[in-house]
């Protein structure tokens, strides 16, 4: 921490601040400038009382207290200058190959899931998505098939060779979901449920961490820190739109997170255009934007008959539109330097 003292502070007053810094377990390093004095406090905040309250304790003496380092450490690019990749079966996310994860919002049954899996695989997707535990805004809406849904996903993986991604809603299901899935999805509504993040991380499975509905980027990076600091090495961030005043779309997809996450972190960034806009007619354009801006992967909702979907029908694209989209993305993927 850096503690900036107010101008015109005497040595005696300064020593009161230094005493408090030492009392809290830090080693002060004093830098006396012409106008004012700055103190660097060296020590570990994880095991000591924070120094943030010094300005409150000495309102006449301390101007401000600032962190020297970023609050996120393991997710930051400073800690790991190279891009990191996440291995999912034989696929690498964050490497040269652009990856597409696609499938229904919710797993609704074995037959439609298999039909979707075969179609998305044929079009070029490598990972099948599908919610078995669904975080619905209303308790009266379809809540997902639970373990039955997980079994259907596992069966679709066996038949197609696709990897699978599914959401973990509750700590109590961490082991169960990890038993079936290749990637654990942490949904927007849970991205600051820290105990859930820890439980998910400890399964050792790669984690796709969605951005919360009203989450600042720093909060999102710090949520990612909960994953990497709990013995997990496979973290991906996923932008899925945030709450704004706009009602034309369900959420506002913040594509600026692509270069920002790339700058701040070594972890892959995935874009979900489906929750991002809440409208199937916008999915193609937003996927194209995401590829052009350097995203590592897409997470797209695809359904054999969106008008009859059990959840998020308005934003799911049909198998035909998905196949078209994959064709249209090809030249953009190459232009973005990916395969
Ligand atoms: C989903 O992927 O279907 C979902 C519920 O996503 P989010 O958590 O981003 O709303
Ligand atoms: Mn959905």
JSON list of C-alpha atoms in Angstrom, two decimals, residues 14-228:
[
{"chain": "A", "resi": 14, "resn": "UNK", "atom": "CA", "xyz": [4.35, 11.29, 10.92]},
{"chain": "A", "resi": 15, "resn": "UNK", "atom": "CA", "xyz": [5.64, 8.95, 13.60]},
{"chain": "A", "resi": 16, "resn": "UNK", "atom": "CA", "xyz": [2.09, 8.33, 14.87]},
{"chain": "A", "resi": 17, "resn": "UNK", "atom": "CA", "xyz": [1.16, 7.04, 11.41]},
{"chain": "A", "resi": 18, "resn": "UNK", "atom": "CA", "xyz": [4.34, 4.94, 11.19]},
{"chain": "A", "resi": 19, "resn": "UNK", "atom": "CA", "xyz": [3.61, 3.42, 14.59]},
{"chain": "A", "resi": 20, "resn": "UNK", "atom": "CA", "xyz": [0.13, 2.36, 13.47]},
{"chain": "A", "resi": 21, "resn": "UNK", "atom": "CA", "xyz": [1.50, 0.85, 10.24]},
{"chain": "A", "resi": 22, "resn": "UNK", "atom": "CA", "xyz": [4.00, -1.25, 12.25]},
{"chain": "A", "resi": 23, "resn": "UNK", "atom": "CA", "xyz": [1.30, -2.18, 14.73]},
{"chain": "A", "resi": 24, "resn": "UNK", "atom": "CA", "xyz": [-0.74, -3.65, 11.88]},
{"chain": "A", "resi": 25, "resn": "UNK", "atom": "CA", "xyz": [2.21, -5.83, 10.84]},
{"chain": "A", "resi": 26, "resn": "UNK", "atom": "CA", "xyz": [3.70, -3.87, 7.92]},
{"chain": "A", "resi": 27, "resn": "UNK", "atom": "CA", "xyz": [7.19, -2.43, 7.39]},
{"chain": "A", "resi": 28, "resn": "UNK", "atom": "CA", "xyz": [7.00, 1.28, 6.47]},
{"chain": "A", "resi": 29, "resn": "UNK", "atom": "CA", "xyz": [9.36, 2.80, 3.93]},
{"chain": "A", "resi": 30, "resn": "UNK", "atom": "CA", "xyz": [9.33, 6.61, 4.11]},
{"chain": "A", "resi": 31, "resn": "UNK", "atom": "CA", "xyz": [9.89, 8.81, 1.04]},
{"chain": "A", "resi": 32, "resn": "UNK", "atom": "CA", "xyz": [10.08, 12.53, 1.91]},
{"chain": "A", "resi": 33, "resn": "UNK", "atom": "CA", "xyz": [9.38, 14.82, -1.04]},
{"chain": "A", "resi": 34, "resn": "UNK", "atom": "CA", "xyz": [9.56, 18.63, -1.19]},
{"chain": "A", "resi": 35, "resn": "UNK", "atom": "CA", "xyz": [5.85, 19.15, -0.63]},
{"chain": "A", "resi": 36, "resn": "UNK", "atom": "CA", "xyz": [4.77, 15.96, 1.07]},
{"chain": "A", "resi": 37, "resn": "UNK", "atom": "CA", "xyz": [5.73, 12.60, 2.39]},
{"chain": "A", "resi": 38, "resn": "UNK", "atom": "CA", "xyz": [4.74, 9.25, 0.94]},
{"chain": "A", "resi": 39, "resn": "UNK", "atom": "CA", "xyz": [4.99, 5.98, 2.88]},
{"chain": "A", "resi": 40, "resn": "UNK", "atom": "CA", "xyz": [5.24, 2.60, 1.21]},
{"chain": "A", "resi": 41, "resn": "UNK", "atom": "CA", "xyz": [3.95, -0.16, 3.51]},
{"chain": "A", "resi": 42, "resn": "UNK", "atom": "CA", "xyz": [5.39, -3.60, 2.86]},
{"chain": "A", "resi": 43, "resn": "UNK", "atom": "CA", "xyz": [3.57, -6.69, 4.07]},
{"chain": "A", "resi": 44, "resn": "UNK", "atom": "CA", "xyz": [0.93, -9.26, 3.26]},
{"chain": "A", "resi": 45, "resn": "UNK", "atom": "CA", "xyz": [-2.68, -8.11, 3.42]},
{"chain": "A", "resi": 46, "resn": "UNK", "atom": "CA", "xyz": [-3.95, -11.66, 3.38]},
{"chain": "A", "resi": 47, "resn": "UNK", "atom": "CA", "xyz": [-2.68, -12.23, 6.90]},
{"chain": "A", "resi": 48, "resn": "UNK", "atom": "CA", "xyz": [-2.77, -8.68, 8.32]},
{"chain": "A", "resi": 49, "resn": "UNK", "atom": "CA", "xyz": [-5.35, -6.02, 9.03]},
{"chain": "A", "resi": 50, "resn": "UNK", "atom": "CA", "xyz": [-5.85, -3.77, 5.99]},
{"chain": "A", "resi": 51, "resn": "UNK", "atom": "CA", "xyz": [-4.32, -0.26, 5.94]},
{"chain": "A", "resi": 52, "resn": "UNK", "atom": "CA", "xyz": [-7.31, 1.15, 4.05]},
{"chain": "A", "resi": 53, "resn": "UNK", "atom": "CA", "xyz": [-8.75, 2.73, 7.22]},
{"chain": "A", "resi": 54, "resn": "UNK", "atom": "CA", "xyz": [-5.64, 4.84, 7.96]},
{"chain": "A", "resi": 55, "resn": "UNK", "atom": "CA", "xyz": [-7.21, 7.92, 6.35]},
{"chain": "A", "resi": 56, "resn": "UNK", "atom": "CA", "xyz": [-10.21, 7.45, 8.61]},
{"chain": "A", "resi": 57, "resn": "UNK", "atom": "CA", "xyz": [-8.07, 7.00, 11.69]},
{"chain": "A", "resi": 58, "resn": "UNK", "atom": "CA", "xyz": [-5.83, 10.03, 10.93]},
{"chain": "A", "resi": 59, "resn": "UNK", "atom": "CA", "xyz": [-8.09, 12.40, 8.99]},
{"chain": "A", "resi": 60, "resn": "UNK", "atom": "CA", "xyz": [-5.76, 15.39, 9.70]},
{"chain": "A", "resi": 61, "resn": "UNK", "atom": "CA", "xyz": [-2.61, 13.57, 8.60]},
{"chain": "A", "resi": 62, "resn": "UNK", "atom": "CA", "xyz": [-3.39, 11.05, 5.84]},
{"chain": "A", "resi": 63, "resn": "UNK", "atom": "CA", "xyz": [-4.48, 12.29, 2.41]},
{"chain": "A", "resi": 64, "resn": "UNK", "atom": "CA", "xyz": [-5.10, 8.90, 0.81]},
{"chain": "A", "resi": 65, "resn": "UNK", "atom": "CA", "xyz": [-4.23, 5.21, 0.84]},
{"chain": "A", "resi": 66, "resn": "UNK", "atom": "CA", "xyz": [-3.72, 3.42, -2.47]},
{"chain": "A", "resi": 67, "resn": "UNK", "atom": "CA", "xyz": [-2.93, -0.17, -3.43]},
{"chain": "A", "resi": 68, "resn": "UNK", "atom": "CA", "xyz": [0.38, -0.61, -5.31]},
{"chain": "A", "resi": 69, "resn": "UNK", "atom": "CA", "xyz": [-0.56, -3.84, -6.98]},
{"chain": "A", "resi": 70, "resn": "UNK", "atom": "CA", "xyz": [-3.68, -4.83, -8.78]},
{"chain": "A", "resi": 71, "resn": "UNK", "atom": "CA", "xyz": [-6.07, -6.62, -6.46]},
{"chain": "A", "resi": 72, "resn": "UNK", "atom": "CA", "xyz": [-6.17, -9.60, -8.78]},
{"chain": "A", "resi": 73, "resn": "UNK", "atom": "CA", "xyz": [-2.87, -11.39, -8.96]},
{"chain": "A", "resi": 74, "resn": "UNK", "atom": "CA", "xyz": [-3.12, -14.88, -10.48]},
{"chain": "A", "resi": 75, "resn": "UNK", "atom": "CA", "xyz": [-5.51, -13.89, -13.29]},
{"chain": "A", "resi": 76, "resn": "UNK", "atom": "CA", "xyz": [-3.41, -10.86, -14.21]},
{"chain": "A", "resi": 77, "resn": "UNK", "atom": "CA", "xyz": [-1.16, -10.76, -17.23]},
{"chain": "A", "resi": 78, "resn": "UNK", "atom": "CA", "xyz": [1.64, -9.48, -15.00]},
{"chain": "A", "resi": 79, "resn": "UNK", "atom": "CA", "xyz": [1.65, -12.88, -13.28]},
{"chain": "A", "resi": 80, "resn": "UNK", "atom": "CA", "xyz": [1.59, -14.77, -16.60]},
{"chain": "A", "resi": 81, "resn": "UNK", "atom": "CA", "xyz": [2.59, -12.70, -19.66]},
{"chain": "A", "resi": 82, "resn": "UNK", "atom": "CA", "xyz": [1.78, -15.45, -22.19]},
{"chain": "A", "resi": 83, "resn": "UNK", "atom": "CA", "xyz": [-1.82, -16.31, -23.10]},
{"chain": "A", "resi": 84, "resn": "UNK", "atom": "CA", "xyz": [-2.96, -19.33, -21.16]},
{"chain": "A", "resi": 85, "resn": "UNK", "atom": "CA", "xyz": [-4.91, -22.11, -22.81]},
{"chain": "A", "resi": 86, "resn": "UNK", "atom": "CA", "xyz": [-7.56, -24.39, -21.36]},
{"chain": "A", "resi": 87, "resn": "UNK", "atom": "CA", "xyz": [-7.55, -28.01, -22.46]},
{"chain": "A", "resi": 88, "resn": "UNK", "atom": "CA", "xyz": [-10.95, -29.64, -22.89]},
{"chain": "A", "resi": 89, "resn": "UNK", "atom": "CA", "xyz": [-10.58, -33.21, -24.10]},
{"chain": "A", "resi": 90, "resn": "UNK", "atom": "CA", "xyz": [-8.42, -32.82, -27.22]},
{"chain": "A", "resi": 91, "resn": "UNK", "atom": "CA", "xyz": [-9.42, -29.18, -27.74]},
{"chain": "A", "resi": 92, "resn": "UNK", "atom": "CA", "xyz": [-7.48, -26.11, -26.63]},
{"chain": "A", "resi": 93, "resn": "UNK", "atom": "CA", "xyz": [-9.37, -22.93, -25.83]},
{"chain": "A", "resi": 94, "resn": "UNK", "atom": "CA", "xyz": [-7.28, -19.78, -26.08]},
{"chain": "A", "resi": 95, "resn": "UNK", "atom": "CA", "xyz": [-4.89, -21.26, -28.64]},
{"chain": "A", "resi": 96, "resn": "UNK", "atom": "CA", "xyz": [-4.61, -20.73, -32.39]},
{"chain": "A", "resi": 97, "resn": "UNK", "atom": "CA", "xyz": [-7.86, -22.54, -33.13]},
{"chain": "A", "resi": 98, "resn": "UNK", "atom": "CA", "xyz": [-11.04, -20.55, -32.64]},
{"chain": "A", "resi": 99, "resn": "UNK", "atom": "CA", "xyz": [-13.54, -22.67, -30.71]},
{"chain": "A", "resi": 100, "resn": "UNK", "atom": "CA", "xyz": [-17.32, -22.74, -30.81]},
{"chain": "A", "resi": 101, "resn": "UNK", "atom": "CA", "xyz": [-19.49, -24.14, -28.03]},
{"chain": "A", "resi": 102, "resn": "UNK", "atom": "CA", "xyz": [-23.09, -24.56, -29.09]},
{"chain": "A", "resi": 103, "resn": "UNK", "atom": "CA", "xyz": [-26.31, -26.26, -28.07]},
{"chain": "A", "resi": 104, "resn": "UNK", "atom": "CA", "xyz": [-29.67, -25.64, -26.44]},
{"chain": "A", "resi": 105, "resn": "UNK", "atom": "CA", "xyz": [-30.26, -23.28, -23.55]},
{"chain": "A", "resi": 106, "resn": "UNK", "atom": "CA", "xyz": [-31.71, -26.22, -21.59]},
{"chain": "A", "resi": 107, "resn": "UNK", "atom": "CA", "xyz": [-31.43, -29.95, -22.12]},
{"chain": "A", "resi": 108, "resn": "UNK", "atom": "CA", "xyz": [-35.03, -30.92, -22.93]},
{"chain": "A", "resi": 109, "resn": "UNK", "atom": "CA", "xyz": [-34.75, -34.57, -23.95]},
{"chain": "A", "resi": 110, "resn": "UNK", "atom": "CA", "xyz": [-32.40, -37.14, -25.41]},
{"chain": "A", "resi": 111, "resn": "UNK", "atom": "CA", "xyz": [-33.58, -37.01, -29.01]},
{"chain": "A", "resi": 112, "resn": "UNK", "atom": "CA", "xyz": [-33.54, -33.23, -29.57]},
{"chain": "A", "resi": 113, "resn": "UNK", "atom": "CA", "xyz": [-30.20, -32.99, -27.74]},
{"chain": "A", "resi": 114, "resn": "UNK", "atom": "CA", "xyz": [-28.61, -35.62, -29.95]},
{"chain": "A", "resi": 115, "resn": "UNK", "atom": "CA", "xyz": [-30.05, -34.04, -33.07]},
{"chain": "A", "resi": 116, "resn": "UNK", "atom": "CA", "xyz": [-28.61, -30.67, -32.03]},
{"chain": "A", "resi": 117, "resn": "UNK", "atom": "CA", "xyz": [-25.26, -32.20, -31.07]},
{"chain": "A", "resi": 118, "resn": "UNK", "atom": "CA", "xyz": [-24.87, -33.89, -34.44]},
{"chain": "A", "resi": 119, "resn": "UNK", "atom": "CA", "xyz": [-25.83, -30.72, -36.31]},
{"chain": "A", "resi": 120, "resn": "UNK", "atom": "CA", "xyz": [-23.51, -28.39, -34.38]},
{"chain": "A", "resi": 121, "resn": "UNK", "atom": "CA", "xyz": [-20.65, -30.86, -34.74]},
{"chain": "A", "resi": 122, "resn": "UNK", "atom": "CA", "xyz": [-21.20, -31.09, -38.48]},
{"chain": "A", "resi": 123, "resn": "UNK", "atom": "CA", "xyz": [-21.15, -27.29, -38.70]},
{"chain": "A", "resi": 124, "resn": "UNK", "atom": "CA", "xyz": [-17.80, -27.14, -36.85]},
{"chain": "A", "resi": 125, "resn": "UNK", "atom": "CA", "xyz": [-18.53, -26.77, -33.13]},
{"chain": "A", "resi": 126, "resn": "UNK", "atom": "CA", "xyz": [-16.29, -28.74, -30.76]},
{"chain": "A", "resi": 127, "resn": "UNK", "atom": "CA", "xyz": [-18.20, -28.39, -27.49]},
{"chain": "A", "resi": 128, "resn": "UNK", "atom": "CA", "xyz": [-21.87, -29.02, -26.75]},
{"chain": "A", "resi": 129, "resn": "UNK", "atom": "CA", "xyz": [-23.66, -26.69, -24.33]},
{"chain": "A", "resi": 130, "resn": "UNK", "atom": "CA", "xyz": [-26.88, -27.46, -22.48]},
{"chain": "A", "resi": 131, "resn": "UNK", "atom": "CA", "xyz": [-28.28, -26.51, -19.07]},
{"chain": "A", "resi": 132, "resn": "UNK", "atom": "CA", "xyz": [-29.41, -29.34, -16.79]},
{"chain": "A", "resi": 133, "resn": "UNK", "atom": "CA", "xyz": [-29.75, -27.12, -13.71]},
{"chain": "A", "resi": 134, "resn": "UNK", "atom": "CA", "xyz": [-31.34, -23.86, -14.88]},
{"chain": "A", "resi": 135, "resn": "UNK", "atom": "CA", "xyz": [-31.21, -20.53, -13.01]},
{"chain": "A", "resi": 136, "resn": "UNK", "atom": "CA", "xyz": [-34.69, -19.21, -13.83]},
{"chain": "A", "resi": 137, "resn": "UNK", "atom": "CA", "xyz": [-35.89, -15.79, -12.74]},
{"chain": "A", "resi": 138, "resn": "UNK", "atom": "CA", "xyz": [-39.27, -17.23, -11.79]},
{"chain": "A", "resi": 139, "resn": "UNK", "atom": "CA", "xyz": [-39.65, -20.37, -9.66]},
{"chain": "A", "resi": 140, "resn": "UNK", "atom": "CA", "xyz": [-42.63, -21.35, -11.87]},
{"chain": "A", "resi": 141, "resn": "UNK", "atom": "CA", "xyz": [-40.50, -21.70, -15.02]},
{"chain": "A", "resi": 142, "resn": "UNK", "atom": "CA", "xyz": [-38.77, -24.88, -16.21]},
{"chain": "A", "resi": 143, "resn": "UNK", "atom": "CA", "xyz": [-35.91, -25.56, -13.80]},
{"chain": "A", "resi": 144, "resn": "UNK", "atom": "CA", "xyz": [-34.01, -28.11, -15.88]},
{"chain": "A", "resi": 145, "resn": "UNK", "atom": "CA", "xyz": [-33.89, -31.93, -15.90]},
{"chain": "A", "resi": 146, "resn": "UNK", "atom": "CA", "xyz": [-31.14, -32.13, -13.26]},
{"chain": "A", "resi": 147, "resn": "UNK", "atom": "CA", "xyz": [-29.12, -35.36, -13.26]},
{"chain": "A", "resi": 148, "resn": "UNK", "atom": "CA", "xyz": [-31.25, -36.83, -16.06]},
{"chain": "A", "resi": 149, "resn": "UNK", "atom": "CA", "xyz": [-30.11, -33.91, -18.21]},
{"chain": "A", "resi": 150, "resn": "UNK", "atom": "CA", "xyz": [-26.47, -34.53, -17.25]},
{"chain": "A", "resi": 151, "resn": "UNK", "atom": "CA", "xyz": [-26.82, -38.15, -18.34]},
{"chain": "A", "resi": 152, "resn": "UNK", "atom": "CA", "xyz": [-28.22, -37.04, -21.70]},
{"chain": "A", "resi": 153, "resn": "UNK", "atom": "CA", "xyz": [-25.26, -34.70, -22.18]},
{"chain": "A", "resi": 154, "resn": "UNK", "atom": "CA", "xyz": [-22.84, -37.51, -21.36]},
{"chain": "A", "resi": 155, "resn": "UNK", "atom": "CA", "xyz": [-24.61, -39.73, -23.86]},
{"chain": "A", "resi": 156, "resn": "UNK", "atom": "CA", "xyz": [-24.42, -37.06, -26.56]},
{"chain": "A", "resi": 157, "resn": "UNK", "atom": "CA", "xyz": [-20.69, -36.73, -25.85]},
{"chain": "A", "resi": 158, "resn": "UNK", "atom": "CA", "xyz": [-20.23, -40.48, -26.20]},
{"chain": "A", "resi": 159, "resn": "UNK", "atom": "CA", "xyz": [-22.08, -40.55, -29.52]},
{"chain": "A", "resi": 160, "resn": "UNK", "atom": "CA", "xyz": [-20.52, -37.46, -31.09]},
{"chain": "A", "resi": 161, "resn": "UNK", "atom": "CA", "xyz": [-17.15, -36.98, -29.39]},
{"chain": "A", "resi": 162, "resn": "UNK", "atom": "CA", "xyz": [-18.04, -33.37, -28.56]},
{"chain": "A", "resi": 163, "resn": "UNK", "atom": "CA", "xyz": [-16.87, -31.96, -25.22]},
{"chain": "A", "resi": 164, "resn": "UNK", "atom": "CA", "xyz": [-19.62, -30.72, -22.91]},
{"chain": "A", "resi": 165, "resn": "UNK", "atom": "CA", "xyz": [-20.29, -27.61, -20.86]},
{"chain": "A", "resi": 166, "resn": "UNK", "atom": "CA", "xyz": [-23.11, -27.25, -18.36]},
{"chain": "A", "resi": 167, "resn": "UNK", "atom": "CA", "xyz": [-23.98, -24.91, -15.53]},
{"chain": "A", "resi": 168, "resn": "UNK", "atom": "CA", "xyz": [-23.34, -25.59, -11.84]},
{"chain": "A", "resi": 169, "resn": "UNK", "atom": "CA", "xyz": [-25.97, -23.83, -9.73]},
{"chain": "A", "resi": 170, "resn": "UNK", "atom": "CA", "xyz": [-25.24, -25.00, -6.25]},
{"chain": "A", "resi": 171, "resn": "UNK", "atom": "CA", "xyz": [-22.28, -26.14, -4.13]},
{"chain": "A", "resi": 172, "resn": "UNK", "atom": "CA", "xyz": [-24.18, -29.28, -3.21]},
{"chain": "A", "resi": 173, "resn": "UNK", "atom": "CA", "xyz": [-24.06, -30.43, -6.85]},
{"chain": "A", "resi": 174, "resn": "UNK", "atom": "CA", "xyz": [-20.37, -29.68, -7.50]},
{"chain": "A", "resi": 175, "resn": "UNK", "atom": "CA", "xyz": [-19.19, -33.29, -7.43]},
{"chain": "A", "resi": 176, "resn": "UNK", "atom": "CA", "xyz": [-22.21, -34.52, -9.38]},
{"chain": "A", "resi": 177, "resn": "UNK", "atom": "CA", "xyz": [-21.85, -31.98, -12.19]},
{"chain": "A", "resi": 178, "resn": "UNK", "atom": "CA", "xyz": [-18.07, -32.50, -12.33]},
{"chain": "A", "resi": 179, "resn": "UNK", "atom": "CA", "xyz": [-18.62, -36.23, -12.76]},
{"chain": "A", "resi": 180, "resn": "UNK", "atom": "CA", "xyz": [-20.43, -35.62, -16.06]},
{"chain": "A", "resi": 181, "resn": "UNK", "atom": "CA", "xyz": [-19.13, -32.41, -17.59]},
{"chain": "A", "resi": 182, "resn": "UNK", "atom": "CA", "xyz": [-15.88, -31.31, -19.25]},
{"chain": "A", "resi": 183, "resn": "UNK", "atom": "CA", "xyz": [-16.37, -27.61, -18.41]},
{"chain": "A", "resi": 184, "resn": "UNK", "atom": "CA", "xyz": [-18.32, -26.15, -15.48]},
{"chain": "A", "resi": 185, "resn": "UNK", "atom": "CA", "xyz": [-20.29, -23.04, -16.39]},
{"chain": "A", "resi": 186, "resn": "UNK", "atom": "CA", "xyz": [-20.82, -20.51, -13.60]},
{"chain": "A", "resi": 187, "resn": "UNK", "atom": "CA", "xyz": [-23.81, -18.40, -14.56]},
{"chain": "A", "resi": 188, "resn": "UNK", "atom": "CA", "xyz": [-24.24, -14.65, -14.43]},
{"chain": "A", "resi": 189, "resn": "UNK", "atom": "CA", "xyz": [-26.46, -14.86, -11.36]},
{"chain": "A", "resi": 190, "resn": "UNK", "atom": "CA", "xyz": [-23.81, -16.76, -9.43]},
{"chain": "A", "resi": 191, "resn": "UNK", "atom": "CA", "xyz": [-20.58, -15.15, -10.52]},
{"chain": "A", "resi": 192, "resn": "UNK", "atom": "CA", "xyz": [-20.03, -13.59, -7.09]},
{"chain": "A", "resi": 193, "resn": "UNK", "atom": "CA", "xyz": [-21.25, -16.59, -5.12]},
{"chain": "A", "resi": 194, "resn": "UNK", "atom": "CA", "xyz": [-17.77, -17.09, -3.72]},
{"chain": "A", "resi": 195, "resn": "UNK", "atom": "CA", "xyz": [-18.40, -20.38, -1.92]},
{"chain": "A", "resi": 196, "resn": "UNK", "atom": "CA", "xyz": [-19.77, -21.81, -5.17]},
{"chain": "A", "resi": 197, "resn": "UNK", "atom": "CA", "xyz": [-16.72, -20.54, -7.06]},
{"chain": "A", "resi": 198, "resn": "UNK", "atom": "CA", "xyz": [-14.43, -22.27, -4.58]},
{"chain": "A", "resi": 199, "resn": "UNK", "atom": "CA", "xyz": [-16.41, -25.53, -4.72]},
{"chain": "A", "resi": 200, "resn": "UNK", "atom": "CA", "xyz": [-16.38, -25.43, -8.54]},
{"chain": "A", "resi": 201, "resn": "UNK", "atom": "CA", "xyz": [-12.65, -24.68, -8.66]},
{"chain": "A", "resi": 202, "resn": "UNK", "atom": "CA", "xyz": [-11.84, -27.55, -6.31]},
{"chain": "A", "resi": 203, "resn": "UNK", "atom": "CA", "xyz": [-13.37, -30.09, -8.67]},
{"chain": "A", "resi": 204, "resn": "UNK", "atom": "CA", "xyz": [-10.35, -29.37, -10.90]},
{"chain": "A", "resi": 205, "resn": "UNK", "atom": "CA", "xyz": [-12.59, -29.01, -13.97]},
{"chain": "A", "resi": 206, "resn": "UNK", "atom": "CA", "xyz": [-12.08, -26.04, -16.32]},
{"chain": "A", "resi": 207, "resn": "UNK", "atom": "CA", "xyz": [-14.42, -23.20, -15.38]},
{"chain": "A", "resi": 208, "resn": "UNK", "atom": "CA", "xyz": [-16.25, -20.79, -17.67]},
{"chain": "A", "resi": 209, "resn": "UNK", "atom": "CA", "xyz": [-17.08, -17.76, -15.53]},
{"chain": "A", "resi": 210, "resn": "UNK", "atom": "CA", "xyz": [-19.87, -15.60, -16.87]},
{"chain": "A", "resi": 211, "resn": "UNK", "atom": "CA", "xyz": [-19.89, -11.88, -16.14]},
{"chain": "A", "resi": 212, "resn": "UNK", "atom": "CA", "xyz": [-22.59, -10.94, -13.63]},
{"chain": "A", "resi": 213, "resn": "UNK", "atom": "CA", "xyz": [-25.65, -8.93, -14.67]},
{"chain": "A", "resi": 214, "resn": "UNK", "atom": "CA", "xyz": [-24.22, -5.73, -13.16]},
{"chain": "A", "resi": 215, "resn": "UNK", "atom": "CA", "xyz": [-20.64, -6.71, -12.63]},
{"chain": "A", "resi": 216, "resn": "UNK", "atom": "CA", "xyz": [-17.72, -4.35, -13.02]},
{"chain": "A", "resi": 217, "resn": "UNK", "atom": "CA", "xyz": [-14.74, -5.80, -14.88]},
{"chain": "A", "resi": 218, "resn": "UNK", "atom": "CA", "xyz": [-12.54, -5.59, -11.78]},
{"chain": "A", "resi": 219, "resn": "UNK", "atom": "CA", "xyz": [-15.13, -7.58, -9.80]},
{"chain": "A", "resi": 220, "resn": "UNK", "atom": "CA", "xyz": [-15.21, -10.18, -12.55]},
{"chain": "A", "resi": 221, "resn": "UNK", "atom": "CA", "xyz": [-11.41, -10.50, -12.54]},
{"chain": "A", "resi": 222, "resn": "UNK", "atom": "CA", "xyz": [-11.49, -10.84, -8.75]},
{"chain": "A", "resi": 223, "resn": "UNK", "atom": "CA", "xyz": [-14.15, -13.56, -9.03]},
{"chain": "A", "resi": 224, "resn": "UNK", "atom": "CA", "xyz": [-11.75, -15.31, -11.44]},
{"chain": "A", "resi": 225, "resn": "UNK", "atom": "CA", "xyz": [-9.08, -14.96, -8.76]},
{"chain": "A", "resi": 226, "resn": "UNK", "atom": "CA", "xyz": [-11.25, -17.18, -6.51]},
{"chain": "A", "resi": 227, "resn": "UNK", "atom": "CA", "xyz": [-10.97, -19.90, -9.16]},
{"chain": "A", "resi": 228, "resn": "UNK", "atom": "CA", "xyz": [-7.23, -19.69, -9.80]}
]
